[in-house]
XYZ file of C-alpha atoms in Angstrom:
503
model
C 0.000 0.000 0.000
C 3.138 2.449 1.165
C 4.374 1.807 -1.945
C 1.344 2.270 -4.543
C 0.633 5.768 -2.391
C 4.168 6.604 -3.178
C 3.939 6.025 -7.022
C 0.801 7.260 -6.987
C 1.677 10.973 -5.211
C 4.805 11.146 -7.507
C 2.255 10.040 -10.652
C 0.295 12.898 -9.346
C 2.918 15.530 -8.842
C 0.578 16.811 -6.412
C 1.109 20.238 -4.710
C 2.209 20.855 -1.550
C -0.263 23.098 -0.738
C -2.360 20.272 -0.672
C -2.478 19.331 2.944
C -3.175 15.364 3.871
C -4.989 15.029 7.004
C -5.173 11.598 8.706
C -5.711 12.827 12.426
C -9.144 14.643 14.450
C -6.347 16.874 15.933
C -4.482 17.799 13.386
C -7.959 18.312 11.159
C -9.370 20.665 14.259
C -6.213 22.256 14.250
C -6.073 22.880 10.693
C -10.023 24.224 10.883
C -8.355 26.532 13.763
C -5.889 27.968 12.369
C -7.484 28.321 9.100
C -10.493 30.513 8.038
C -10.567 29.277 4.391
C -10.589 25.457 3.768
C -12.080 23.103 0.733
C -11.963 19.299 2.036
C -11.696 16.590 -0.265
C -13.045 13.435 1.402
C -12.377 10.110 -0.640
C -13.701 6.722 -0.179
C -9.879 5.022 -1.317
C -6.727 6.997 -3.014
C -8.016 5.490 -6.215
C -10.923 7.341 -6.331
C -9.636 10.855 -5.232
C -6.741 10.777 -8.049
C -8.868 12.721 -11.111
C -9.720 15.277 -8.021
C -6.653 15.914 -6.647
C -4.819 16.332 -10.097
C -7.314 19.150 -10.863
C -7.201 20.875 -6.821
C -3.558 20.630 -7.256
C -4.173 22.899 -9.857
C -6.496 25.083 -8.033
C -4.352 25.095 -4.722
C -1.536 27.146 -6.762
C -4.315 29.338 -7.854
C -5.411 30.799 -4.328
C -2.390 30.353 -2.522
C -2.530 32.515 0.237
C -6.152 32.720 0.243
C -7.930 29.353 0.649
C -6.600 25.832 1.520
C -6.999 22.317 0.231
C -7.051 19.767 1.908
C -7.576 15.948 1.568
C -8.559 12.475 3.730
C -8.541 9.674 2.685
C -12.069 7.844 4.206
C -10.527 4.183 2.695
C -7.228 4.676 5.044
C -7.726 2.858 8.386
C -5.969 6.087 10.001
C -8.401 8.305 8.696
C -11.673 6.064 8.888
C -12.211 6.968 12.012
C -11.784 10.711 11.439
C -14.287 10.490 8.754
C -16.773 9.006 11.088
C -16.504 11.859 13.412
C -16.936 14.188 11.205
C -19.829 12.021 9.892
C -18.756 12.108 5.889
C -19.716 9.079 4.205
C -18.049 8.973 0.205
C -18.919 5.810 -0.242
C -22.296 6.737 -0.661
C -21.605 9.176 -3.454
C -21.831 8.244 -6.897
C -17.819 9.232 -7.532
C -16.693 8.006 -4.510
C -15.850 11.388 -3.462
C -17.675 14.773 -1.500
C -15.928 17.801 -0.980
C -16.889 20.018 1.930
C -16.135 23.964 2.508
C -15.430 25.087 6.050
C -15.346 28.919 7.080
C -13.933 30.405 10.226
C -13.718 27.114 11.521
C -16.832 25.281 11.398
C -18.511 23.823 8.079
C -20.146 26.200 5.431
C -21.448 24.450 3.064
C -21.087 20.929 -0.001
C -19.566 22.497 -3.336
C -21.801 21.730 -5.409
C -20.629 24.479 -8.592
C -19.015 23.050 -11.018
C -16.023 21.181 -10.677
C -13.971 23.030 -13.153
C -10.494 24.823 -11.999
C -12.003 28.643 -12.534
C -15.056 27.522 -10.847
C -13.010 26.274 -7.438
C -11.173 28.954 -8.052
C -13.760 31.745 -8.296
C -15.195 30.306 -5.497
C -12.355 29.658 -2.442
C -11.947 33.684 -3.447
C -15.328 34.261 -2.478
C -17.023 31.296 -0.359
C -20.451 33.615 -0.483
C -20.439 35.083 -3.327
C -22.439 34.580 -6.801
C -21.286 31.216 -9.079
C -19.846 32.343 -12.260
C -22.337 33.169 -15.084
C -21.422 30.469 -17.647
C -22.034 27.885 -14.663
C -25.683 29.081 -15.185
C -27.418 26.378 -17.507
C -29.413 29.190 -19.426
C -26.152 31.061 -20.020
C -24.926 27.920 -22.179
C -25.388 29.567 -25.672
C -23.364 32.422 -24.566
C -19.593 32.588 -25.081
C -17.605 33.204 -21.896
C -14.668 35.049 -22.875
C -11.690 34.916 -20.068
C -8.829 36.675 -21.445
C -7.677 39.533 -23.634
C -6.616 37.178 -26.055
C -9.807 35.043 -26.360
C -11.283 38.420 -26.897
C -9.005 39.303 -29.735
C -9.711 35.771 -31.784
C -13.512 36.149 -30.751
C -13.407 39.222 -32.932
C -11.092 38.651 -35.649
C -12.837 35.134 -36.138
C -16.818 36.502 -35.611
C -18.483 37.314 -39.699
C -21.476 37.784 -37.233
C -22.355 40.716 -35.604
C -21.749 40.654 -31.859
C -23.494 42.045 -29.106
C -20.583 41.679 -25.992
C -21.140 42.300 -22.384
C -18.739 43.422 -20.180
C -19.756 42.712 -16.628
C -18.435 42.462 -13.087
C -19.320 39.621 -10.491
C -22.696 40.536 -8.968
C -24.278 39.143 -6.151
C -27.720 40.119 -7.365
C -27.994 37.409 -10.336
C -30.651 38.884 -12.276
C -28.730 42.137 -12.579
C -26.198 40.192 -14.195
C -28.015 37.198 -16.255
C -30.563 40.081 -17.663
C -29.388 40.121 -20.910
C -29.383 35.945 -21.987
C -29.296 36.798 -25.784
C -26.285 38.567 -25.876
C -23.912 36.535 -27.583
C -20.764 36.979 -25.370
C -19.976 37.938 -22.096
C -16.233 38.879 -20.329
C -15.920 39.730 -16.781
C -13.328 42.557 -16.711
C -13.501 43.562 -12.967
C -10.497 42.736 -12.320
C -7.463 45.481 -12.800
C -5.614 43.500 -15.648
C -8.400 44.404 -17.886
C -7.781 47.939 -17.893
C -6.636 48.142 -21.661
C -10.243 46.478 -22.718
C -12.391 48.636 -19.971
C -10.060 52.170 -21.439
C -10.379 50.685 -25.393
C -14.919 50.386 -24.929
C -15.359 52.745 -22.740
C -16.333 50.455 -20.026
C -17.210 53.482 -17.223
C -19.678 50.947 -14.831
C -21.805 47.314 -14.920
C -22.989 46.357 -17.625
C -21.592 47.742 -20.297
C -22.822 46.210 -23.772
C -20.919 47.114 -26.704
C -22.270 45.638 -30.111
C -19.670 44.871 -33.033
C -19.739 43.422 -36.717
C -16.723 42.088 -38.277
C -15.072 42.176 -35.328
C -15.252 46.186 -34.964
C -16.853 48.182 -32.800
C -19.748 50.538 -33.369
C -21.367 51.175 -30.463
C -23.111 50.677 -26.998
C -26.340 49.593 -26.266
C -27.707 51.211 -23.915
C -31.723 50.128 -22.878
C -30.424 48.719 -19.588
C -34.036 48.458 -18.984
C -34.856 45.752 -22.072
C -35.590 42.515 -21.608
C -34.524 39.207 -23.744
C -37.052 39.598 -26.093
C -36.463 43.146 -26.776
C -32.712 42.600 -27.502
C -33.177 39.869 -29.806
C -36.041 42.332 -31.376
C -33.387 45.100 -31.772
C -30.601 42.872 -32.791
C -33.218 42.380 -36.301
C -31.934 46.502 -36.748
C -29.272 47.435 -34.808
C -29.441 51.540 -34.071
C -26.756 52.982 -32.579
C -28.936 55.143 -29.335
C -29.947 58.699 -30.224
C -27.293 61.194 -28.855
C -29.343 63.051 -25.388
C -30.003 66.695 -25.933
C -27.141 68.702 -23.811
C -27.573 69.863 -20.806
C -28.533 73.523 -20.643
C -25.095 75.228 -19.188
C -25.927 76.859 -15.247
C -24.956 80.340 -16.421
C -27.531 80.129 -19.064
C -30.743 79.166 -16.738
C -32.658 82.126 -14.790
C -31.000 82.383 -11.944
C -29.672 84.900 -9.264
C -26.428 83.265 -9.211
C -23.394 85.202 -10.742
C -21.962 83.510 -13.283
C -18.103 84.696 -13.562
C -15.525 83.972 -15.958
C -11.853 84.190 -16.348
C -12.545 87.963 -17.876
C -15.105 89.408 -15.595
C -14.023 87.637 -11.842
C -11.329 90.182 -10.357
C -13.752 93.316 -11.165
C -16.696 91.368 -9.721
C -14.867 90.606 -6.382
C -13.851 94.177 -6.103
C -16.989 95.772 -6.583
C -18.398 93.619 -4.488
C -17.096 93.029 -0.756
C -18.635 89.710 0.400
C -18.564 86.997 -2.110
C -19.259 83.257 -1.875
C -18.168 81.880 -5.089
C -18.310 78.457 -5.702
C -16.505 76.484 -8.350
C -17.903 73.538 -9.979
C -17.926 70.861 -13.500
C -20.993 70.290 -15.354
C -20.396 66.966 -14.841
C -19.888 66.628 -10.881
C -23.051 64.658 -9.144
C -22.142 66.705 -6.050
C -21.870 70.209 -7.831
C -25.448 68.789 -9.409
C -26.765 68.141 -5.415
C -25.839 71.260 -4.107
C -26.606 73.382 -7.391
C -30.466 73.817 -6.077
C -29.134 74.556 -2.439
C -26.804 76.939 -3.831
C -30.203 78.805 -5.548
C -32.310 78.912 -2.533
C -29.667 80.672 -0.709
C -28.967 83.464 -3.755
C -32.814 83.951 -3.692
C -33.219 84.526 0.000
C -30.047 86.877 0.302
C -31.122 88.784 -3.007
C -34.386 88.987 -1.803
C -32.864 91.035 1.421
C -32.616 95.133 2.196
C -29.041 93.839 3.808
C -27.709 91.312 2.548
C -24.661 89.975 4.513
C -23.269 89.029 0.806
C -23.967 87.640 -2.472
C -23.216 84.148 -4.328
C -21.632 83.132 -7.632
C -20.446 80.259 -9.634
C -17.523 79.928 -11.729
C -17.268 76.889 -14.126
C -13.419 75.947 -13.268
C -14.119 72.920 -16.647
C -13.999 76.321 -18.900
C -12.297 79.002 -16.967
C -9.182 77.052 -16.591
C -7.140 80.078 -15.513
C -9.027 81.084 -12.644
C -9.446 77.468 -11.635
C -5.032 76.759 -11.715
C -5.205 80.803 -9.896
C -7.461 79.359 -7.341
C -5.628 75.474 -7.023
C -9.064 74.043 -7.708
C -8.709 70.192 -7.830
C -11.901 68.762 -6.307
C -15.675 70.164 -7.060
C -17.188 71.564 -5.446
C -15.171 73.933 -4.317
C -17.241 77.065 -2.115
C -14.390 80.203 -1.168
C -14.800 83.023 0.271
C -13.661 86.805 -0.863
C -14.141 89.488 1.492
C -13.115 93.142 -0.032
C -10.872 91.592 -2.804
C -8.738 89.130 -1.278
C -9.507 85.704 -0.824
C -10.423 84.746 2.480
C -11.248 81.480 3.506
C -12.001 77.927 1.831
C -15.201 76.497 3.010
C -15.607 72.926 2.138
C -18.709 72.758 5.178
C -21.414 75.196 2.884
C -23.855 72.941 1.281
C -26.755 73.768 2.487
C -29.134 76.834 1.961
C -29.278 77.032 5.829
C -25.689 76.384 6.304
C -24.881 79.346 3.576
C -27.159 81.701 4.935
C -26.110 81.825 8.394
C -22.505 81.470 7.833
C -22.849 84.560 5.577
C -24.704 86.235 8.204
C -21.750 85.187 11.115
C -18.501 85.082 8.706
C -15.981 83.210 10.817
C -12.771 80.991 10.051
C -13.837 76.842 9.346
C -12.521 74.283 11.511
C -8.636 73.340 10.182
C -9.142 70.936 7.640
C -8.863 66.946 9.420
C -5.005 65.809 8.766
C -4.204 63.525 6.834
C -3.116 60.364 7.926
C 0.088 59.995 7.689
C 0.434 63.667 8.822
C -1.048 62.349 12.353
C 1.366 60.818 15.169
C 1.173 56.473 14.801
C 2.702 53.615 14.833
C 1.472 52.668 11.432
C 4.878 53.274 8.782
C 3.732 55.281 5.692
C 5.694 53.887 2.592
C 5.657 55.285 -1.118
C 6.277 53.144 -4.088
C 10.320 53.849 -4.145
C 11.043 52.318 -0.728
C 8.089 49.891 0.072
C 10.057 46.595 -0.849
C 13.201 47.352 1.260
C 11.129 48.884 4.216
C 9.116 45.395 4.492
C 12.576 43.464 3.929
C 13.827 45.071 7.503
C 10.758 43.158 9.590
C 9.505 39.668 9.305
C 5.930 40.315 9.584
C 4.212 43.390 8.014
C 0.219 44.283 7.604
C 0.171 46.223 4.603
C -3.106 48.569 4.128
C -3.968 49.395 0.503
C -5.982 52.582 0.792
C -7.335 55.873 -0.533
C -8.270 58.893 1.484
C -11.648 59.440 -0.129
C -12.517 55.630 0.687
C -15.344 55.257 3.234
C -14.321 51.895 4.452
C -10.908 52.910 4.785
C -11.656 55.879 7.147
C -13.541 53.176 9.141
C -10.457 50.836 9.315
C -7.601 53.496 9.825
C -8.723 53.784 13.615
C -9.066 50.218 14.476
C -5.735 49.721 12.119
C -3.891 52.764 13.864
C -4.703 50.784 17.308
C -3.651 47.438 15.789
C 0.058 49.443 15.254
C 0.045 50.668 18.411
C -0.269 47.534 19.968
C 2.857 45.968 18.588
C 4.731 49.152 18.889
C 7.486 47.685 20.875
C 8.432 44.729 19.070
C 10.794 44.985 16.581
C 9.731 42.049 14.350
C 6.050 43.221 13.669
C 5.283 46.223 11.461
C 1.815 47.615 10.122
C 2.179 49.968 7.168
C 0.129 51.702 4.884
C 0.177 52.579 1.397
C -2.488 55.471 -0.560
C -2.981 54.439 -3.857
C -4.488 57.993 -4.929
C -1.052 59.474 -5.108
C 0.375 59.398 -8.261
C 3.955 57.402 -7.409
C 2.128 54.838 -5.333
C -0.211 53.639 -8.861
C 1.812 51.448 -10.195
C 2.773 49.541 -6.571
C -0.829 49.513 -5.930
C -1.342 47.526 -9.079
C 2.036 45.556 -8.527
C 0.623 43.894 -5.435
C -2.663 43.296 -6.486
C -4.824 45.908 -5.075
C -8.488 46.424 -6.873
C -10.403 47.604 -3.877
C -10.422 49.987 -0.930
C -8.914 49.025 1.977
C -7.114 45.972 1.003
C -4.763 44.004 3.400
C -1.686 42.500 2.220
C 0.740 40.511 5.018
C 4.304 40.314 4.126
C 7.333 37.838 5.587
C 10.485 39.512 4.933
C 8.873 41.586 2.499
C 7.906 38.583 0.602
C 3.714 38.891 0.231
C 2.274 35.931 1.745
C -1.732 36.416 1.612
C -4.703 38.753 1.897
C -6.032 39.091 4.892
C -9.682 39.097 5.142
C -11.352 39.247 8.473
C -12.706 41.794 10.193
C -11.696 45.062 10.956
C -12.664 45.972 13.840
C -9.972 46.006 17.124
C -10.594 44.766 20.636
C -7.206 46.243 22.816
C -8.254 43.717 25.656
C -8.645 40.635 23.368
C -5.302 41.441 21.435
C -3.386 41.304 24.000
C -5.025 37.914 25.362
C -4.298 36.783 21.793
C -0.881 37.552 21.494
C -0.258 36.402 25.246
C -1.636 32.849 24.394
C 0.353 32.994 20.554
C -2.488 32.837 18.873
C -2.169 32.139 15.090
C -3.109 34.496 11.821
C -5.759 32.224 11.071
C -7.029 31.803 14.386
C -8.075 35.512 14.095
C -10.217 34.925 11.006
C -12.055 31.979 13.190
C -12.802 33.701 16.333
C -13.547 37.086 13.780
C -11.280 38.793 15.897
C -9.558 41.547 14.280
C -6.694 43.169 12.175
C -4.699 43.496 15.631
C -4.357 40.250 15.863
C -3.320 39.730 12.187
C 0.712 39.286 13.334
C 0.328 37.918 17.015
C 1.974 34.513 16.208
């Protein structure tokens, strides 16, 4: 037997990754001190080998993130586990059952297809959606995976081709909508930027509709059903270009409209001005636009008015916008006799405009930023982020970008985290903002393609993502790290990130 397991593992050239559990303790301890596991139960060695050659496969593909595992029911070691856990694969038709375990305790039976991208996509996200061409009504649809599939779908295609390009969605019929589309290509993820830049692809769905393998242009009745698509595909018609948008300074209004000519004369002759710069395009500008109004019409409407308001379009007054350093919209400032005065990011409101008009007085300093703020958490920029995590064998890295709401909710309970492990010299937590400029292609390097995202490093080596919560409990940390509990014991117990290097 020794020696047919021996042929048969080298046969196999199974991975490593692929852990072979024979014990209850070493199985608990495996569910314990991992938050991510697929089990592959067999009913001999025989009958697991087609399974384990493709989860060797799939255990290269989400190293870091998930675990494979495998017992062998038919080995008199590992009978008796199997009967605790109370697996039987002798009663399946294959001789085989594999099981998913989260945060330590079972989950749920795979039962998606056993296919390497369909493991895959789904030890990356145990709760999330199964992949659209795993739907039996999407099987007349071509499920295009790569650029290059893309680029032979089109040069090949006489047809004309109506192509979605889609993210993973959670909501299924959001995503399965459009069944009569002849292809499909999930491009969430960041190596697709070429393809999302090339068609436009600006949010989910976007269906772009070709012949001869070159595209015309998007269709865009997001609201149609399958038997209006395959009506329209009869006559394809590009959409009908939407009237423009009537420009601001060209409505009634008692806004002043100012431009790059007419602005210094206006704030002169005028001694308290609230001017606010803005883009036709911004959906905030658009939100506070009929605020803005309300509080022109009231202060117009006045025997003493405390000031008055305009509106300068910084997209076509470029010179007063670079004047003015104008790099977010909207952006409200204040001129009093000339000079500008104060920057007041707080106005959006007509109340708030009104009776800060009416009580002029400095804004609250702006929140720091966080790496301006005293922490433990290291800062790092793209030209010394590999050699900084080389000096420490265990680093958190957090991926993140100021204007991210989740990440303001993290960078407390991560700042915490840092200061817990202050004062030992092997542990680091870092952080890295992918808005700035130098950090984008680092931020890409390491895989980042959401906010926050939480890399761990060993010697500046990346290891895995980590992905439990985020919340911090000082009192259980420290319990933690006293008893050396492990990285994966965290994501069990959904402890959280300060915990993340406590082994």
């Amino acid at each position: 037997t020794t020696a047919f397991l021996l042929a048969f593992g080298y046969s196999l050239k199974l991975s490593p990754l692929i852990e072979k559990i024979s014990d209850h303790k070493d199985f608990k301890k495996l569910l314990r001190t991992r938050n991510n596991v697929l089990v592959l139960y067999s009913k001999s060695a025989a009958a697991a080998e087609s399974s384990l050659r493709l989860l060797s496969s799939v255990a290269q593909e989400v190293k870091g993130r998930g675990t494979i595992s495998w017992i062998d029911c038919g080995d008199t070691e590992s009978r008796k586990l199997c009967k605790k856990m109370k697996v039987d694969p002798n009663s399946k038709e294959k001789g085989v059952e594999l099981l998913h375990y989260k945060d330590g305790a079972f989950h749920t039976e795979y039962n998606r297809a056993v296919t390497l991208k369909s493991m895959v996509a789904f030890l990356k996200d145990p709760e999330g959606a199964p992949l659209w061409e795993e739907d039996p009504e999407a099987k007349d649809i071509v499920h295009v995976d790569s650029e290059k599939e893309l680029r032979r779908l089109l040069k090949k295609e006489d047809k004309p081709l109506l192509m979605m390009f889609y993210a993973p969605c959670k909501n299924q019929y959001n995503c399965v909508l459009f069944f009569q589309v002849l292809a499909g290509m999930n491009v969430y993820s960041a190596e697709f930027e070429r393809i999302k830049e090339e068609y436009n692809v600006r949010g989910y769905p976007t269906i772009c509709y070709f012949e001869k393998g070159k595209f015309l242009f998007h269709f865009e009745n997001y609201g149609a059903t399958a038997a209006d698509i395959a009506e329209w595909l009869k006559n394809p018609q590009a959409p009908q270009p939407q009237a423009p948008e009537t420009p601001w300074a060209d409505e009634e209004n008692v806004v002043y409209h100012l431009t790059d000519e007419d602005f210094d004369k206006f704030i002169k002759d005028h001694s308290s001005v609230l001017v606010m710069f803005h883009a036709p395009w911004c959906g905030h500008c658009k939100k506070m636009k009929p605020e803005y109004e309300k509080a022109a019409e009231f202060l117009h409407a006045g025997s003493d008015s405390p000031g008055v308001l305009a509106a300068v379009d910084a997209t076509v007054n470029k010179a007063l916008a670079e004047r003015y350093h104008i790099s977010g919209f909207p952006t409200v400032k204040y001129f009093k006799d000339g000079e500008e005065k104060y920057t007041l990011p707080h106005l959006r409101t007509k109340k708030k405009i009104i009776d800060w008009l009416q009580n002029p007085e400095a804004p609250p300093p702006p929140e720091p930023a966080w790496e301006e703020k005293q922490s433990s958490v290291i800062h790092l920029a793209g030209e010394d982020f590999r050699e900084s995590l080389k000096k420490k064998k265990h680093t958190l890295v957090m991926f993140y970008a100021p204007w991210c709401p989740h990440c303001k909710n993290a960078i407390p309970h991560f700042t915490t985290a840092a200061e817990a492990f202050k004062e030992d010299r092997k542990i680091a937590y870092a952080a890295v903002d992918c808005a700035k400029d130098q950090n984008h292609d680092l931020c890409k390097q390491e895989g980042v393609d959401g906010y926050p995202t939480f890399n761990y490093y060993n010697y500046g080596k990346f290891v895995e993502k980590y992905t439990g919560e985020r919340g911090v409990s000082k009192s259980e940390s420290h319990h933690l790290i006293k008893g050396g509990s492990s990285l994966p014991a965290l994501q069990k117990n959904k402890c959280c990130v300060v915990n993340f290097l406590s082994y």
